[in-house]
Coordinates of C-alpha atoms in Angstrom, one line a residue:
X1 CA 87.2 90.2 129.9
X2 CA 87.3 94.0 129.8
X3 CA 87.9 94.1 126.1
X4 CA 85.6 96.1 123.8
X5 CA 84.7 95.1 120.3
X6 CA 86.3 97.4 117.6
X7 CA 82.8 98.2 116.3
X8 CA 81.7 99.5 119.7
X9 CA 81.0 103.2 119.3
X10 CA 83.0 103.9 122.5
X11 CA 86.1 102.6 120.6
X12 CA 85.2 103.7 117.0
X13 CA 82.8 106.6 116.9
X14 CA 82.3 106.1 113.2
X15 CA 80.8 102.6 113.7
X16 CA 77.1 102.8 113.0
X17 CA 77.1 106.6 113.6
X18 CA 74.4 108.7 112.0
X19 CA 76.3 111.7 110.8
X20 CA 73.3 113.5 109.2
X21 CA 72.3 116.9 110.6
X22 CA 75.7 117.9 112.0
X23 CA 76.3 121.6 112.3
X24 CA 78.8 123.3 110.0
X25 CA 82.0 121.4 110.5
X26 CA 85.6 122.2 109.7
X27 CA 88.4 119.6 110.1
X28 CA 92.0 120.7 110.1
X29 CA 94.3 117.7 109.6
X30 CA 98.0 117.3 108.8
X31 CA 99.2 114.6 106.4
X32 CA 101.8 113.5 109.1
X33 CA 99.1 112.7 111.7
X34 CA 98.1 109.2 112.6
X35 CA 94.5 110.4 112.4
X36 CA 94.8 111.6 108.8
X37 CA 93.2 108.5 107.2
X38 CA 90.5 108.6 109.9
X39 CA 89.7 112.2 109.1
X40 CA 89.3 111.3 105.4
X41 CA 87.1 108.4 106.3
X42 CA 85.0 110.8 108.4
X43 CA 84.7 113.1 105.4
X44 CA 83.7 110.3 103.1
X45 CA 81.2 108.8 105.6
X46 CA 79.6 112.2 106.3
X47 CA 79.2 113.1 102.7
X48 CA 77.9 109.7 101.8
X49 CA 75.2 110.1 104.4
X50 CA 74.6 113.8 103.8
X51 CA 75.8 115.0 100.4
X52 CA 74.8 118.6 101.2
X53 CA 76.6 118.7 104.6
X54 CA 78.4 121.9 105.4
X55 CA 81.8 120.3 105.7
X56 CA 85.3 121.8 105.1
X57 CA 88.4 119.7 105.4
X58 CA 91.7 121.7 105.4
X59 CA 94.8 119.5 104.8
X60 CA 98.2 120.7 106.0
X61 CA 100.6 119.0 103.6
X62 CA 103.6 117.7 105.6
X63 CA 102.1 119.0 108.8
X64 CA 101.6 117.3 112.2
X65 CA 98.8 117.4 114.7
X66 CA 97.8 121.0 115.7
X67 CA 99.5 122.5 112.7
X68 CA 96.8 125.2 112.2
X69 CA 97.3 126.5 115.7
X70 CA 100.8 125.5 116.5
X71 CA 103.7 127.8 117.1
X72 CA 106.6 125.6 116.3
X73 CA 108.8 125.7 113.2
X74 CA 107.5 122.5 111.7
X75 CA 104.0 124.1 111.8
X76 CA 105.1 126.9 109.5
X77 CA 101.6 127.2 108.0
X78 CA 100.0 128.0 111.4
X79 CA 100.4 131.8 111.2
X80 CA 98.5 131.8 107.9
X81 CA 95.6 129.5 109.1
X82 CA 95.3 130.5 112.8
X83 CA 93.0 133.6 112.1
X84 CA 90.6 131.3 110.1
X85 CA 90.3 129.0 113.0
X86 CA 89.7 131.9 115.4
X87 CA 87.0 133.3 113.0
X88 CA 85.3 129.9 112.8
X89 CA 85.1 129.8 116.6
X90 CA 83.7 133.3 116.7
X91 CA 86.8 134.7 118.4
X92 CA 87.6 137.2 115.6
X93 CA 85.3 139.2 113.3
X94 CA 84.2 137.4 110.1
X95 CA 85.5 140.0 107.7
X96 CA 85.5 137.7 104.6
X97 CA 88.2 139.8 102.9
X98 CA 90.6 138.7 105.6
X99 CA 90.0 135.0 105.1
X100 CA 92.6 132.7 103.6
X101 CA 91.2 130.6 100.7
X102 CA 90.5 127.1 102.1
X103 CA 92.0 124.1 100.4
X104 CA 89.0 121.8 100.5
X105 CA 89.7 118.1 100.2

């Protein structure tokens, strides 16, 4: 009938997924995003499977999708966080003195 079960990993990547052994992972999420609850569920599932996982979740309070990189007024926190994102991607030097302190969830 063309419909997929909601537990199918193609629909829900968290369904039955083994999240152990992931590389260092940083998630930037805004509280206004529809995916916000899913990001927190990902955090919880990853840490329940791998309590020593190198995971950082940065929550932009009152921010929408793309807030850490965005350039629009509602994303007022973007200029502060954008250099961190670029450093994590290896696009800027990792001079730790220039990092903004991460708000880990």
